[in-house]
mmCIF file of C-alpha atoms in Angstrom:
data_model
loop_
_atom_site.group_PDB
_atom_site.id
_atom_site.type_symbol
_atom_site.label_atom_id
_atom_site.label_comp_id
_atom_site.label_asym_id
_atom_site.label_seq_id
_atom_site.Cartn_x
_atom_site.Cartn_y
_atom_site.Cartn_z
ATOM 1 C CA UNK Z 1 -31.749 -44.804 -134.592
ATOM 2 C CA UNK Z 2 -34.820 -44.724 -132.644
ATOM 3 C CA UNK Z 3 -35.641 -41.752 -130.671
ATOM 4 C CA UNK Z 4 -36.529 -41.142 -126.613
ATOM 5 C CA UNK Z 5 -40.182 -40.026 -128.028
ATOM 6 C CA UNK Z 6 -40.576 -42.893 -130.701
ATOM 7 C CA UNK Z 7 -39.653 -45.497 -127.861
ATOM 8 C CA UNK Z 8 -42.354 -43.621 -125.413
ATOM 9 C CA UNK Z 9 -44.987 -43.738 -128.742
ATOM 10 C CA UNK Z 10 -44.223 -47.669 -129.530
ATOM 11 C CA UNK Z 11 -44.570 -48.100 -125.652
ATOM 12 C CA UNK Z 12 -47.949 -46.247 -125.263
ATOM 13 C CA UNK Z 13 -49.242 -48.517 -128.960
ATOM 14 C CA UNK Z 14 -48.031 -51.669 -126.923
ATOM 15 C CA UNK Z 15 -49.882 -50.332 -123.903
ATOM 16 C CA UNK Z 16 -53.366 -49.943 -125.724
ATOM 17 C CA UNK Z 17 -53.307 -53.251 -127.982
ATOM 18 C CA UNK Z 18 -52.624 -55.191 -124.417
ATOM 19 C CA UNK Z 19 -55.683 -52.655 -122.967
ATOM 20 C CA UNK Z 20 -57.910 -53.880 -126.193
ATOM 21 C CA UNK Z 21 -56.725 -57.586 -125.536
ATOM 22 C CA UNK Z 22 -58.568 -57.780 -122.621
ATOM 23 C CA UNK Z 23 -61.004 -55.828 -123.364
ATOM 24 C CA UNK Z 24 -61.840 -57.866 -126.385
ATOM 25 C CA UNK Z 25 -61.466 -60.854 -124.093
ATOM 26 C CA UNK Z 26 -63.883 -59.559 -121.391
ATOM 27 C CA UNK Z 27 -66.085 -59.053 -124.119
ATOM 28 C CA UNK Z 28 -65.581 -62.130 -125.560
ATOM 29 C CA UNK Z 29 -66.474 -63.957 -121.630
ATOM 30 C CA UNK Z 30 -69.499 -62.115 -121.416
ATOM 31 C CA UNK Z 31 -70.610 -63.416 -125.120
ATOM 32 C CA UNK Z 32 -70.067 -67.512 -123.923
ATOM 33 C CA UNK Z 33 -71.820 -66.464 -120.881
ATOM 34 C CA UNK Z 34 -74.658 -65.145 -122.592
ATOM 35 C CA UNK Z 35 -74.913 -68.052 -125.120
ATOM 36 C CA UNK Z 36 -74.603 -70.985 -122.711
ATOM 37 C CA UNK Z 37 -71.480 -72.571 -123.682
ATOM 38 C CA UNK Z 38 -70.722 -76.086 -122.946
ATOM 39 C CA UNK Z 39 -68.198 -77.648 -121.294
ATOM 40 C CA UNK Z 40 -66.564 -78.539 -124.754
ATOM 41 C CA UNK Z 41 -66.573 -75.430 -125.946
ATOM 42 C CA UNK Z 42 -69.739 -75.303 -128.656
ATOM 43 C CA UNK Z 43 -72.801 -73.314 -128.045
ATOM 44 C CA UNK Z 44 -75.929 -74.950 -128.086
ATOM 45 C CA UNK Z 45 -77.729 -74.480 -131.362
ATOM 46 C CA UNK Z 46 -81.222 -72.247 -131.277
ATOM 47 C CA UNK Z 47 -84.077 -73.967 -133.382
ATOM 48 C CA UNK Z 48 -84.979 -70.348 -134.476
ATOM 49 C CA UNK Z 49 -84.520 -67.749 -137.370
ATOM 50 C CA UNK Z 50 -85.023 -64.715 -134.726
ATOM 51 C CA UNK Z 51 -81.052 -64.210 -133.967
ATOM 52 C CA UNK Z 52 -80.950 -64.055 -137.678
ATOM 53 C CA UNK Z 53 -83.445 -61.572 -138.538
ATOM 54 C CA UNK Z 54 -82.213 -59.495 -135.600
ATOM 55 C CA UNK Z 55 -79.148 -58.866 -137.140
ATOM 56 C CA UNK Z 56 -80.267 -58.497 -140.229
ATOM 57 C CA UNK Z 57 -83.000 -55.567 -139.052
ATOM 58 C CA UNK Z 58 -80.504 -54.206 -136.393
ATOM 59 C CA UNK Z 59 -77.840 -54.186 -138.612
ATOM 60 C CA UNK Z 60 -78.223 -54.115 -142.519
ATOM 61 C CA UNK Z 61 -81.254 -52.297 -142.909
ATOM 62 C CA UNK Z 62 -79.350 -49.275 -141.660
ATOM 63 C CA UNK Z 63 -76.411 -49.506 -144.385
ATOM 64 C CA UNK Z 64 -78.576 -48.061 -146.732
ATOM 65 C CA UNK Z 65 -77.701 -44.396 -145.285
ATOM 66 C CA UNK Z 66 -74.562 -45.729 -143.680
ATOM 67 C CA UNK Z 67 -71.576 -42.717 -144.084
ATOM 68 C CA UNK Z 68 -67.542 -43.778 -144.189
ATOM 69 C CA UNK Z 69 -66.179 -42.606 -140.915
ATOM 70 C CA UNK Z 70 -63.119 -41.645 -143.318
ATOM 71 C CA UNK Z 71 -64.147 -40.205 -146.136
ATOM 72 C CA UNK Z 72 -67.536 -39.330 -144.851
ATOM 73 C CA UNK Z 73 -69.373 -40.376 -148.037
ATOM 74 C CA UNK Z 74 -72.528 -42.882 -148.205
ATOM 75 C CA UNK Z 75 -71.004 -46.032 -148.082
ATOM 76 C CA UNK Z 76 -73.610 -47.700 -150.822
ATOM 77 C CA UNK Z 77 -74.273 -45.725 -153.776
ATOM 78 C CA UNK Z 78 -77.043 -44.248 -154.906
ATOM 79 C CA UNK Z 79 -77.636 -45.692 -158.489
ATOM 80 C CA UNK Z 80 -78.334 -49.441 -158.268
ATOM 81 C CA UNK Z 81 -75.864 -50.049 -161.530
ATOM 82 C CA UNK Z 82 -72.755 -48.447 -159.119
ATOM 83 C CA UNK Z 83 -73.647 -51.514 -157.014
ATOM 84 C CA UNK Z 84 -73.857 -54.658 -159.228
ATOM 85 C CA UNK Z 85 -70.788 -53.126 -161.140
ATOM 86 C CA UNK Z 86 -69.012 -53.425 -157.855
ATOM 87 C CA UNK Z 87 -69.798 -56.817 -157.290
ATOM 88 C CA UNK Z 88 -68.713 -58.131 -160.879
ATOM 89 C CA UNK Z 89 -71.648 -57.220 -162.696
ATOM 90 C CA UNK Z 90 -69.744 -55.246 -165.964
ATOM 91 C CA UNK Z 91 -72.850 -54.642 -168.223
ATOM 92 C CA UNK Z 92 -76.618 -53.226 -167.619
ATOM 93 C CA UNK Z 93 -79.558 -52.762 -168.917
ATOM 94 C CA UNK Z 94 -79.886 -48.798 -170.484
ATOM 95 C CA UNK Z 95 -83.717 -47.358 -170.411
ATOM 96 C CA UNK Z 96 -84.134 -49.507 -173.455
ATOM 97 C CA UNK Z 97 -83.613 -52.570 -172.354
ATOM 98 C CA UNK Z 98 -80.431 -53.206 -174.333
ATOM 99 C CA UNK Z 99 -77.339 -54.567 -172.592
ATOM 100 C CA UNK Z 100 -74.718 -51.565 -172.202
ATOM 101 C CA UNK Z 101 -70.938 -52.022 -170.708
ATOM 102 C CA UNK Z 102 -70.570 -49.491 -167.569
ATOM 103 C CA UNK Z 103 -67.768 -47.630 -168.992
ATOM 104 C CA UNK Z 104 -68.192 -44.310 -166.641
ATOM 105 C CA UNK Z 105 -65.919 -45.561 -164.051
ATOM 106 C CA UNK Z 106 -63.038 -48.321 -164.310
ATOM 107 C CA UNK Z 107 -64.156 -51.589 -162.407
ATOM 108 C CA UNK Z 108 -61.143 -51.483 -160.777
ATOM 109 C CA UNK Z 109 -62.595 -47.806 -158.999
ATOM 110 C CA UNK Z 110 -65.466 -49.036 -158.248
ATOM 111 C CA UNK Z 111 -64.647 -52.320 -156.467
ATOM 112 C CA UNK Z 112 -62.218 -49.688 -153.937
ATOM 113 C CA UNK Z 113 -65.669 -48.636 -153.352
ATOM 114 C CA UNK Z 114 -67.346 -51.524 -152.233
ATOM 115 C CA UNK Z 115 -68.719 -51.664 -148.653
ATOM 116 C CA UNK Z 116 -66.850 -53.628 -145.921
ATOM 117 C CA UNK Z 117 -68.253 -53.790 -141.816
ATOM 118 C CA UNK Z 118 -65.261 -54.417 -139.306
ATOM 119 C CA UNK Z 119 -65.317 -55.883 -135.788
ATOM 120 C CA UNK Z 120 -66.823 -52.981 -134.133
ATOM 121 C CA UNK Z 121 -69.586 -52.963 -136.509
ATOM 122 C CA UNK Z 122 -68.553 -49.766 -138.548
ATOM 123 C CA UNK Z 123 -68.725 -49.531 -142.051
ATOM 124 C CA UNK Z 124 -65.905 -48.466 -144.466
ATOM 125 C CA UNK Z 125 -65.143 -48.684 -148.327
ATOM 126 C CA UNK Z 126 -62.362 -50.939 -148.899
ATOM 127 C CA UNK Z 127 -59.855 -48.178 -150.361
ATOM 128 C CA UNK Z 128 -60.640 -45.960 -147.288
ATOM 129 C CA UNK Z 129 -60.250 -49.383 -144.526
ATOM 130 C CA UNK Z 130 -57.219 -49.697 -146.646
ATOM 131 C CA UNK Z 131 -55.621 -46.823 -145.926
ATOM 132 C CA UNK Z 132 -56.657 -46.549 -142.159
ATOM 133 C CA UNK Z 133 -55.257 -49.550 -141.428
ATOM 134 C CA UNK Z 134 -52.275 -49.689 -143.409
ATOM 135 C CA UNK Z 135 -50.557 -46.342 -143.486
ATOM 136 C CA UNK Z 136 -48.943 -44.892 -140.220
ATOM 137 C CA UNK Z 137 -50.215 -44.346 -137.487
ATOM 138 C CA UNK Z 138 -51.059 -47.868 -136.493
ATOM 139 C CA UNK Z 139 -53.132 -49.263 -133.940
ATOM 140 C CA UNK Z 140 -55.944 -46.211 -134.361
ATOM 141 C CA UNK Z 141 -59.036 -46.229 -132.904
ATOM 142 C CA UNK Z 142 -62.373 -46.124 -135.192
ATOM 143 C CA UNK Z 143 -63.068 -42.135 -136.292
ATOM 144 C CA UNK Z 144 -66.861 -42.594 -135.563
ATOM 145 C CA UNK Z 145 -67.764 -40.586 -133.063
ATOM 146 C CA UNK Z 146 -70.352 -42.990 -131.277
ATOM 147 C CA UNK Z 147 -67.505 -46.003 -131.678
ATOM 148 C CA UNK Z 148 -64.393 -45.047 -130.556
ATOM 149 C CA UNK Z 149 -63.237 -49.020 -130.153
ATOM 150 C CA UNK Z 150 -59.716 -49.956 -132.654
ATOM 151 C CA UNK Z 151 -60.458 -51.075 -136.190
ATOM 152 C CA UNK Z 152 -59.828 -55.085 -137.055
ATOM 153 C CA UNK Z 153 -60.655 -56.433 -139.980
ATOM 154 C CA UNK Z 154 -59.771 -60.242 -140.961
ATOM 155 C CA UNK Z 155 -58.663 -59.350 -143.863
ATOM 156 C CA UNK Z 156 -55.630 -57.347 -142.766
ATOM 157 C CA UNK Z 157 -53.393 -58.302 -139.981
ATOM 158 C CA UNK Z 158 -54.329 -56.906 -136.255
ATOM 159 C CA UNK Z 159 -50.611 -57.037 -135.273
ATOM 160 C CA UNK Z 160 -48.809 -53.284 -135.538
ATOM 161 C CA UNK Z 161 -45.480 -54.452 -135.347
ATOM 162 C CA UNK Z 162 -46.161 -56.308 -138.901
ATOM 163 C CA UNK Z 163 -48.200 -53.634 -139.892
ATOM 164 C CA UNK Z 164 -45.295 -51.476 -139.382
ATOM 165 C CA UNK Z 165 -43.024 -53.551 -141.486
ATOM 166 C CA UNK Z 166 -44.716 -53.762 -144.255
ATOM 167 C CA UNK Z 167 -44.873 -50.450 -144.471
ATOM 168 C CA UNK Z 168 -41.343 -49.981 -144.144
ATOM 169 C CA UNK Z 169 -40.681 -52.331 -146.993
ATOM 170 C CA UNK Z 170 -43.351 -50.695 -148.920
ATOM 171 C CA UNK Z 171 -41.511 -47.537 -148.580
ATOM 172 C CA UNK Z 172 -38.087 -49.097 -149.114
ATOM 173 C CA UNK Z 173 -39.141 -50.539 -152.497
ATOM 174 C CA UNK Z 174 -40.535 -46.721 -153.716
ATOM 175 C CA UNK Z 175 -37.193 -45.018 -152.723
ATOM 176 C CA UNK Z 176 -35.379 -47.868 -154.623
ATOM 177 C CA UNK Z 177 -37.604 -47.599 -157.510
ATOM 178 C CA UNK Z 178 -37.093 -43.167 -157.073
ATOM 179 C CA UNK Z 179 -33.217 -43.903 -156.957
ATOM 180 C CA UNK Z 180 -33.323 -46.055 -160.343
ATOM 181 C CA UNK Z 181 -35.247 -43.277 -162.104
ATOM 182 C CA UNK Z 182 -32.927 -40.603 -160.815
ATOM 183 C CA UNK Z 183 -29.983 -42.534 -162.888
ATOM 184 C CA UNK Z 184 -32.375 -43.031 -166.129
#
């Protein structure tokens, strides 16, 4: 059964995704305003590269020192080899030029490592994004203190009802799996 407070807590989650609806939709109003667009619905293309590099000064050039609001770590590592390893690279070249596998760290590890920006422009590793937005409580708002806006990411779902079920089943399956060891 469902408690008086757990009602008042799934009421108050309801609450602030409706508040970040519409804020995400005034948000969204001002952007189409901004960008002229037409009656159909497209924005008018810009003959220029300046939007582009914009973003790409504004934005990227700062993930070098970039920390995990979670784990508070640098969000890009520090040797260059950490990096291609987490993009598929497996081998690199040792101070001798020969071709050595990366065998310090499992791929696997390193790839929960790799650096992933959300909607509010934050930047997370995967296994830490993971964790914030699948594990209880739902529906939290960015730990950055100069953010403070909720955490989407496309590739998890935004609803916290579904959210909330798959965690249930996730926990359902590891009590059944506790149970069948207990009679092992």
């Amino acid at each position: 059964k469902i408690t008086q407070s757990e009602r008042e807590h799934d009421k108050s989650l309801e609450e602030k995704e409706r508040a970040w609806k519409l804020e995400e939709k005034k948000r969204l109003t001002g952007y189409y305003e901004l960008y002229n667009v037409q009656e159909g619905g497209t924005i008018e293309p810009q003959p220029s590269l300046f939007v582009l590099v914009t973003f790409l000064v504004e934005k990227i050039r700062g993930l070098v020192e970039e920390i995990c609001p979670c784990c508070k770590e640098r969000v890009l590592p520090v040797d260059p080899a950490e990096l291609n390893a987490m993009y598929g690279g497996s081998s690199h070249n040792d101070d001798n030029g020969n071709k050595s596998v990366a065998n310090h760290h499992p791929k696997h590890t390193k790839k929960k490592k790799k650096p992933m920006r959300t909607y509010c422009g934050c930047w997370y590793h995967k296994c830490c994004l993971n964790t914030l937005l699948t594990e209880p409580p739902f529906g939290l708002s960015c730990p950055n203190k100069d953010c403070g806006q909720r955490v989407f990411h496309p590739d998890w779902p935004s609803d916290i009802k579904q959210l909330e079920r798959e965690w249930a089943a996730k926990q359902a399956r590891k009590r059944e799996i506790e149970d069948a060891m207990m009679f092992l």
